[in-house]
GROMACS .gro file of C-alpha atoms in nm:
model
  314
    1MET     CA    1  -4.553   2.818  -0.090
    2SER     CA    2  -4.292   2.981  -0.307
    3HIS     CA    3  -4.456   2.882  -0.634
    4ASN     CA    4  -4.222   3.091  -0.843
    5SER     CA    5  -3.942   2.853  -0.750
    6PHE     CA    6  -4.132   2.521  -0.737
    7VAL     CA    7  -4.199   2.314  -1.046
    8ILE     CA    8  -4.273   1.943  -1.022
    9GLY     CA    9  -4.010   1.752  -1.212
   10SER     CA   10  -3.764   2.038  -1.242
   11GLY     CA   11  -3.499   1.861  -1.039
   12ALA     CA   12  -3.439   1.579  -1.287
   13GLY     CA   13  -3.632   1.676  -1.598
   14ALA     CA   14  -3.896   1.424  -1.504
   15THR     CA   15  -4.266   1.455  -1.432
   16LEU     CA   16  -4.516   1.282  -1.213
   17GLU     CA   17  -4.849   1.137  -1.304
   18SER     CA   18  -5.150   1.301  -1.141
   19GLY     CA   19  -5.524   1.284  -1.192
   20LEU     CA   20  -5.670   1.466  -1.489
   21ALA     CA   21  -5.805   1.802  -1.388
   22GLU     CA   22  -6.163   1.903  -1.444
   23PRO     CA   23  -6.230   2.087  -1.773
   24MET     CA   24  -6.067   2.424  -1.739
   25ASP     CA   25  -6.286   2.712  -1.642
   26SER     CA   26  -6.197   2.972  -1.902
   27ARG     CA   27  -6.358   3.193  -2.164
   28GLY     CA   28  -6.578   3.015  -2.410
   29ASN     CA   29  -6.387   3.139  -2.713
   30ILE     CA   30  -6.053   2.989  -2.621
   31ASP     CA   31  -6.140   2.619  -2.621
   32HIS     CA   32  -5.873   2.442  -2.826
   33GLY     CA   33  -6.019   2.134  -2.994
   34ASN     CA   34  -5.821   1.833  -3.105
   35SER     CA   35  -6.011   1.607  -3.341
   36ILE     CA   36  -5.817   1.360  -3.549
   37SER     CA   37  -5.910   1.127  -3.832
   38ILE     CA   38  -5.655   0.885  -3.976
   39THR     CA   39  -5.663   0.621  -4.249
   40ASN     CA   40  -5.385   0.366  -4.260
   41THR     CA   41  -5.246   0.172  -4.555
   42GLY     CA   42  -5.517  -0.088  -4.517
   43ASN     CA   43  -5.790   0.177  -4.552
   44LYS     CA   44  -5.897   0.127  -4.192
   45SER     CA   45  -6.003   0.451  -4.029
   46PHE     CA   46  -6.006   0.589  -3.678
   47SER     CA   47  -6.148   0.915  -3.547
   48TYR     CA   48  -6.094   1.075  -3.209
   49ASN     CA   49  -6.248   1.389  -3.061
   50GLY     CA   50  -6.027   1.522  -2.784
   51ASN     CA   51  -6.293   1.763  -2.659
   52THR     CA   52  -6.558   1.500  -2.597
   53GLY     CA   53  -6.337   1.197  -2.546
   54GLU     CA   54  -6.539   1.006  -2.807
   55ALA     CA   55  -6.355   0.766  -3.033
   56SER     CA   56  -6.456   0.533  -3.314
   57ASP     CA   57  -6.262   0.295  -3.534
   58ALA     CA   58  -6.311   0.046  -3.812
   59GLY     CA   59  -6.072  -0.229  -3.716
   60LEU     CA   60  -5.768  -0.016  -3.647
   61THR     CA   61  -5.601  -0.125  -3.325
   62GLN     CA   62  -5.376   0.177  -3.277
   63HIS     CA   63  -5.279   0.496  -3.459
   64GLN     CA   64  -4.998   0.742  -3.425
   65ALA     CA   65  -5.077   1.070  -3.254
   66GLY     CA   66  -4.969   1.347  -3.487
   67GLU     CA   67  -5.129   1.554  -3.759
   68GLY     CA   68  -5.447   1.731  -3.652
   69VAL     CA   69  -5.372   1.727  -3.278
   70GLU     CA   70  -5.253   2.041  -3.100
   71ILE     CA   71  -4.915   1.950  -2.948
   72HIS     CA   72  -4.644   2.159  -2.786
   73SER     CA   73  -4.312   2.079  -2.627
   74ALA     CA   74  -4.266   2.151  -2.257
   75GLY     CA   75  -4.111   2.482  -2.364
   76GLY     CA   76  -4.417   2.581  -2.571
   77THR     CA   77  -4.282   2.501  -2.921
   78PRO     CA   78  -4.550   2.358  -3.157
   79LYS     CA   79  -4.491   1.994  -3.262
   80SER     CA   80  -4.645   1.754  -3.514
   81TYR     CA   81  -4.590   1.438  -3.310
   82ILE     CA   82  -4.561   1.324  -2.947
   83ASN     CA   83  -4.238   1.158  -2.843
   84LYS     CA   84  -4.168   1.288  -2.492
   85GLY     CA   85  -4.352   1.241  -2.165
   86ASP     CA   86  -4.350   1.615  -2.097
   87ASP     CA   87  -4.495   1.706  -2.439
   88VAL     CA   88  -4.825   1.886  -2.384
   89VAL     CA   89  -5.139   1.773  -2.572
   90ASN     CA   90  -5.469   1.962  -2.585
   91TYR     CA   91  -5.706   1.703  -2.439
   92LYS     CA   92  -6.073   1.786  -2.379
   93GLY     CA   93  -5.993   2.155  -2.407
   94MET     CA   94  -5.711   2.141  -2.155
   95PRO     CA   95  -5.332   2.108  -2.194
   96VAL     CA   96  -5.221   1.776  -2.044
   97GLN     CA   97  -4.877   1.615  -2.043
   98ALA     CA   98  -4.836   1.302  -2.256
   99LYS     CA   99  -4.713   1.102  -1.956
  100VAL     CA  100  -5.036   1.177  -1.772
  101LEU     CA  101  -5.243   1.065  -2.072
  102GLU     CA  102  -5.033   0.749  -2.088
  103THR     CA  103  -5.112   0.675  -1.725
  104MET     CA  104  -5.483   0.725  -1.802
  105GLY     CA  105  -5.460   0.482  -2.093
  106VAL     CA  106  -5.537   0.751  -2.354
  107LEU     CA  107  -5.188   0.728  -2.508
  108THR     CA  108  -4.948   0.437  -2.557
  109LEU     CA  109  -4.582   0.443  -2.656
  110ASN     CA  110  -4.504   0.250  -2.976
  111SER     CA  111  -4.184   0.070  -3.076
  112MET     CA  112  -4.062   0.380  -3.262
  113GLY     CA  113  -4.066   0.586  -2.944
  114ARG     CA  114  -4.373   0.791  -3.033
  115TYR     CA  115  -4.706   0.809  -2.856
  116GLU     CA  116  -5.029   0.678  -3.010
  117PHE     CA  117  -5.390   0.721  -2.910
  118ALA     CA  118  -5.526   0.392  -2.775
  119PRO     CA  119  -5.860   0.294  -2.934
  120GLU     CA  120  -6.150   0.322  -2.695
  121GLY     CA  121  -6.223   0.012  -2.493
  122GLU     CA  122  -5.891  -0.162  -2.556
  123PRO     CA  123  -5.668  -0.241  -2.258
  124THR     CA  124  -5.327  -0.081  -2.246
  125LYS     CA  125  -5.008  -0.163  -2.064
  126ALA     CA  126  -4.960   0.196  -1.947
  127GLN     CA  127  -5.002   0.106  -1.581
  128GLU     CA  128  -4.761  -0.188  -1.604
  129PRO     CA  129  -4.436  -0.036  -1.733
  130ASN     CA  130  -4.172  -0.276  -1.857
  131ALA     CA  131  -3.828  -0.300  -1.701
  132SER     CA  132  -3.670  -0.052  -1.941
  133ASP     CA  133  -3.937   0.210  -1.864
  134VAL     CA  134  -3.883   0.170  -1.491
  135SER     CA  135  -3.505   0.187  -1.524
  136ASN     CA  136  -3.534   0.526  -1.697
  137ASP     CA  137  -3.781   0.670  -1.444
  138PRO     CA  138  -3.599   0.856  -1.164
  139HIS     CA  139  -3.909   0.837  -0.944
  140SER     CA  140  -3.911   0.457  -0.959
  141THR     CA  141  -3.536   0.413  -0.927
  142PHE     CA  142  -3.480   0.650  -0.635
  143ALA     CA  143  -3.404   0.450  -0.320
  144MET     CA  144  -3.205   0.469   0.000
  145SER     CA  145  -2.849   0.346  -0.041
  146ASP     CA  146  -2.719   0.020   0.106
  147ALA     CA  147  -2.514   0.225   0.349
  148GLU     CA  148  -2.824   0.408   0.472
  149ASN     CA  149  -3.019   0.085   0.513
  150ASN     CA  150  -2.729  -0.080   0.692
  151SER     CA  151  -2.700   0.211   0.934
  152ILE     CA  152  -3.068   0.167   1.024
  153ASN     CA  153  -3.035  -0.208   1.063
  154GLU     CA  154  -2.740  -0.161   1.295
  155LEU     CA  155  -2.964   0.039   1.529
  156ILE     CA  156  -3.205  -0.253   1.570
  157PRO     CA  157  -3.099  -0.528   1.817
  158ALA     CA  158  -3.077  -0.863   1.638
  159ASP     CA  159  -3.270  -1.051   1.908
  160ILE     CA  160  -3.599  -0.864   1.855
  161ALA     CA  161  -3.863  -1.112   1.734
  162PRO     CA  162  -3.971  -1.047   1.371
  163SER     CA  163  -4.336  -1.024   1.474
  164ALA     CA  164  -4.253  -0.764   1.738
  165LEU     CA  165  -4.041  -0.563   1.495
  166SER     CA  166  -4.322  -0.572   1.237
  167ALA     CA  167  -4.570  -0.438   1.492
  168ILE     CA  168  -4.329  -0.166   1.605
  169THR     CA  169  -4.271  -0.063   1.242
  170SER     CA  170  -4.644  -0.041   1.177
  171HIS     CA  171  -4.699   0.171   1.488
  172GLY     CA  172  -4.398   0.382   1.394
  173ILE     CA  173  -4.544   0.462   1.053
  174GLN     CA  174  -4.872   0.566   1.214
  175GLY     CA  175  -4.683   0.767   1.474
  176ALA     CA  176  -4.493   0.951   1.203
  177ILE     CA  177  -4.829   1.071   1.066
  178THR     CA  178  -4.990   1.165   1.397
  179GLY     CA  179  -4.672   1.287   1.566
  180ASP     CA  180  -4.735   1.062   1.868
  181LEU     CA  181  -4.441   0.821   1.911
  182LYS     CA  182  -4.482   0.740   2.281
  183SER     CA  183  -4.631   0.394   2.220
  184VAL     CA  184  -4.359   0.319   1.963
  185VAL     CA  185  -4.081   0.408   2.207
  186THR     CA  186  -4.245   0.206   2.484
  187SER     CA  187  -4.289  -0.103   2.262
  188PHE     CA  188  -3.935  -0.078   2.132
  189SER     CA  189  -3.794  -0.041   2.481
  190ARG     CA  190  -3.976  -0.353   2.601
  191SER     CA  191  -3.883  -0.563   2.297
  192SER     CA  192  -3.519  -0.454   2.273
  193GLY     CA  193  -3.427  -0.428   2.640
  194GLN     CA  194  -3.315  -0.070   2.590
  195SER     CA  195  -3.403   0.192   2.847
  196PRO     CA  196  -3.681   0.437   2.752
  197GLU     CA  197  -3.414   0.703   2.691
  198GLU     CA  198  -3.211   0.471   2.468
  199ALA     CA  199  -3.522   0.360   2.282
  200GLN     CA  200  -3.622   0.723   2.227
  201ALA     CA  201  -3.277   0.796   2.079
  202THR     CA  202  -3.294   0.490   1.852
  203VAL     CA  203  -3.642   0.570   1.721
  204SER     CA  204  -3.539   0.932   1.659
  205LYS     CA  205  -3.232   0.822   1.459
  206VAL     CA  206  -3.440   0.588   1.243
  207ILE     CA  207  -3.696   0.858   1.170
  208GLU     CA  208  -3.417   1.106   1.093
  209SER     CA  209  -3.267   0.865   0.837
  210TYR     CA  210  -3.595   0.828   0.650
  211SER     CA  211  -3.666   1.201   0.675
  212LYS     CA  212  -3.333   1.290   0.516
  213ALA     CA  213  -3.388   1.040   0.233
  214SER     CA  214  -3.741   1.167   0.165
  215GLU     CA  215  -3.623   1.529   0.161
  216ARG     CA  216  -3.346   1.434  -0.080
  217TYR     CA  217  -3.606   1.272  -0.309
  218LEU     CA  218  -3.852   1.561  -0.286
  219ALA     CA  219  -3.589   1.828  -0.352
  220GLY     CA  220  -3.366   1.644  -0.597
  221THR     CA  221  -3.603   1.422  -0.796
  222VAL     CA  222  -3.943   1.588  -0.761
  223GLY     CA  223  -3.794   1.936  -0.777
  224MET     CA  224  -3.956   2.090  -0.470
  225ASN     CA  225  -3.820   2.399  -0.305
  226GLN     CA  226  -3.669   2.289   0.026
  227ALA     CA  227  -3.873   2.554   0.207
  228ASP     CA  228  -4.200   2.402   0.078
  229ILE     CA  229  -4.140   2.053   0.218
  230PRO     CA  230  -4.265   2.122   0.575
  231GLU     CA  231  -4.578   2.285   0.432
  232PHE     CA  232  -4.637   1.983   0.210
  233TYR     CA  233  -4.615   1.741   0.503
  234ALA     CA  234  -4.846   1.959   0.714
  235TRP     CA  235  -5.103   1.960   0.431
  236ALA     CA  236  -5.074   1.583   0.376
  237LYS     CA  237  -5.121   1.503   0.746
  238LEU     CA  238  -5.439   1.709   0.752
  239HIS     CA  239  -5.592   1.643   0.410
  240ALA     CA  240  -5.449   1.310   0.295
  241PRO     CA  241  -5.338   1.113   0.603
  242GLN     CA  242  -5.414   0.770   0.456
  243GLU     CA  243  -5.228   0.845   0.133
  244LEU     CA  244  -4.934   0.978   0.335
  245LYS     CA  245  -4.938   0.665   0.552
  246GLY     CA  246  -4.930   0.449   0.239
  247ALA     CA  247  -4.641   0.651   0.096
  248VAL     CA  248  -4.441   0.626   0.420
  249SER     CA  249  -4.514   0.252   0.436
  250SER     CA  250  -4.372   0.210   0.084
  251MET     CA  251  -4.062   0.403   0.188
  252VAL     CA  252  -4.002   0.193   0.498
  253ASN     CA  253  -4.108  -0.152   0.379
  254LYS     CA  254  -4.020  -0.139   0.008
  255ASN     CA  255  -3.758   0.138  -0.019
  256GLN     CA  256  -3.983   0.306  -0.277
  257PHE     CA  257  -4.052   0.681  -0.277
  258ARG     CA  258  -4.269   0.726  -0.586
  259ASP     CA  259  -4.600   0.738  -0.396
  260LEU     CA  260  -4.470   1.031  -0.196
  261GLY     CA  261  -4.402   1.215  -0.521
  262LYS     CA  262  -4.755   1.147  -0.645
  263LEU     CA  263  -4.889   1.297  -0.324
  264VAL     CA  264  -4.693   1.614  -0.400
  265GLY     CA  265  -4.900   1.640  -0.719
  266GLN     CA  266  -5.221   1.643  -0.512
  267TRP     CA  267  -5.075   1.909  -0.285
  268ALA     CA  268  -4.980   2.125  -0.583
  269ASP     CA  269  -5.334   2.089  -0.725
  270SER     CA  270  -5.476   2.213  -0.395
  271ASN     CA  271  -5.234   2.503  -0.371
  272PRO     CA  272  -5.214   2.683  -0.708
  273PRO     CA  273  -4.994   2.993  -0.714
  274SER     CA  274  -5.156   3.321  -0.619
  275VAL     CA  275  -5.227   3.599  -0.867
  276ASP     CA  276  -4.973   3.816  -0.687
  277THR     CA  277  -4.704   3.547  -0.721
  278LEU     CA  278  -4.777   3.502  -1.093
  279GLU     CA  279  -4.775   3.876  -1.163
  280LYS     CA  280  -4.441   3.913  -0.985
  281ALA     CA  281  -4.310   3.630  -1.201
  282GLY     CA  282  -4.413   3.823  -1.514
  283TYR     CA  283  -4.733   3.638  -1.614
  284LYS     CA  284  -5.029   3.822  -1.766
  285ILE     CA  285  -5.339   3.760  -1.552
  286GLY     CA  286  -5.708   3.773  -1.648
  287LYS     CA  287  -6.046   3.649  -1.524
  288SER     CA  288  -6.286   3.386  -1.652
  289ILE     CA  289  -6.660   3.442  -1.690
  290SER     CA  290  -6.710   3.298  -1.342
  291GLY     CA  291  -6.452   3.535  -1.199
  292ASP     CA  292  -6.176   3.281  -1.144
  293PRO     CA  293  -5.821   3.397  -1.226
  294THR     CA  294  -5.672   3.298  -1.559
  295VAL     CA  295  -5.319   3.315  -1.693
  296PHE     CA  296  -5.189   3.364  -2.045
  297ILE     CA  297  -4.953   3.085  -2.152
  298GLN     CA  298  -4.756   3.106  -2.477
  299GLY     CA  299  -4.884   2.845  -2.720
  300PHE     CA  300  -5.210   2.789  -2.526
  301GLY     CA  301  -5.365   3.129  -2.479
  302GLU     CA  302  -5.571   3.204  -2.169
  303ILE     CA  303  -5.643   2.917  -1.930
  304SER     CA  304  -5.742   2.895  -1.565
  305VAL     CA  305  -5.464   2.924  -1.310
  306LYS     CA  306  -5.570   2.594  -1.155
  307ALA     CA  307  -5.560   2.412  -1.492
  308ALA     CA  308  -5.221   2.563  -1.571
  309ALA     CA  309  -5.081   2.453  -1.235
  310ARG     CA  310  -5.215   2.099  -1.278
  311SER     CA  311  -5.063   2.076  -1.622
  312LYS     CA  312  -4.726   2.196  -1.485
  313LEU     CA  313  -4.730   2.502  -1.713
  314ILE     CA  314  -4.663   2.746  -1.429
   0.00000   0.00000   0.00000
């Protein structure tokens, strides 16, 4: 992987949600706490300890994240409030993007466009974005064009029974993961009346159409280096075949590519940049007590390379 040229979200200034990393493995004296205690105009109080995740309140339903919490912009500039998805918040001793915390239900976006900590135990709407949120999310709005879809439809004979086409599609998705398309070609040939050679050409053209669209999404929206895409697919087929199958199914059946982008986040977590790559890129490298490599990030100090990669800081 050419980590020095690959940053998730760099293509469109957008980021992807991913699971929260484990607490970073770094030196004991660099843990950045983020406790906050707020009293509103009604004298109702709320306290939140970002290092332990413990929260308590006295009737306050929500409070604005701001004073007392360590916040930085994506570029490392200190901030007193959170108003962007790529703002970085010190959460449980680890820098995490606001958008990730929103997905976890830790933060919610208020009507003023700023993030608030959600009181413990209260449901949030973070996982059910409204229409305006979706319309502004390039990962949700990316789709194959009508022209691309029409070109695929024109390859499929109109007299194929819907049930047969559904079965062929399902087998085709599985074949795209395993690399074995013989049964797909055979089924398509029988159902369409095309010769095996014609069926092979049709199946190949359909797969090529989806491959080009997915590469356009990965490079343009996710921000992957084009050279990393084959390595990503090879990793996914080996380590996350079911997730990859689900992502391909969403592409084919729903014209949605977002799940593929989320899978890239898992791949990046499993493949943090090497010490050699980071040093060549100009980063200062150290070691934790356990011997794991650490990296010095402006505004955050020394954190583990794995935590920095997960938080999209390197």
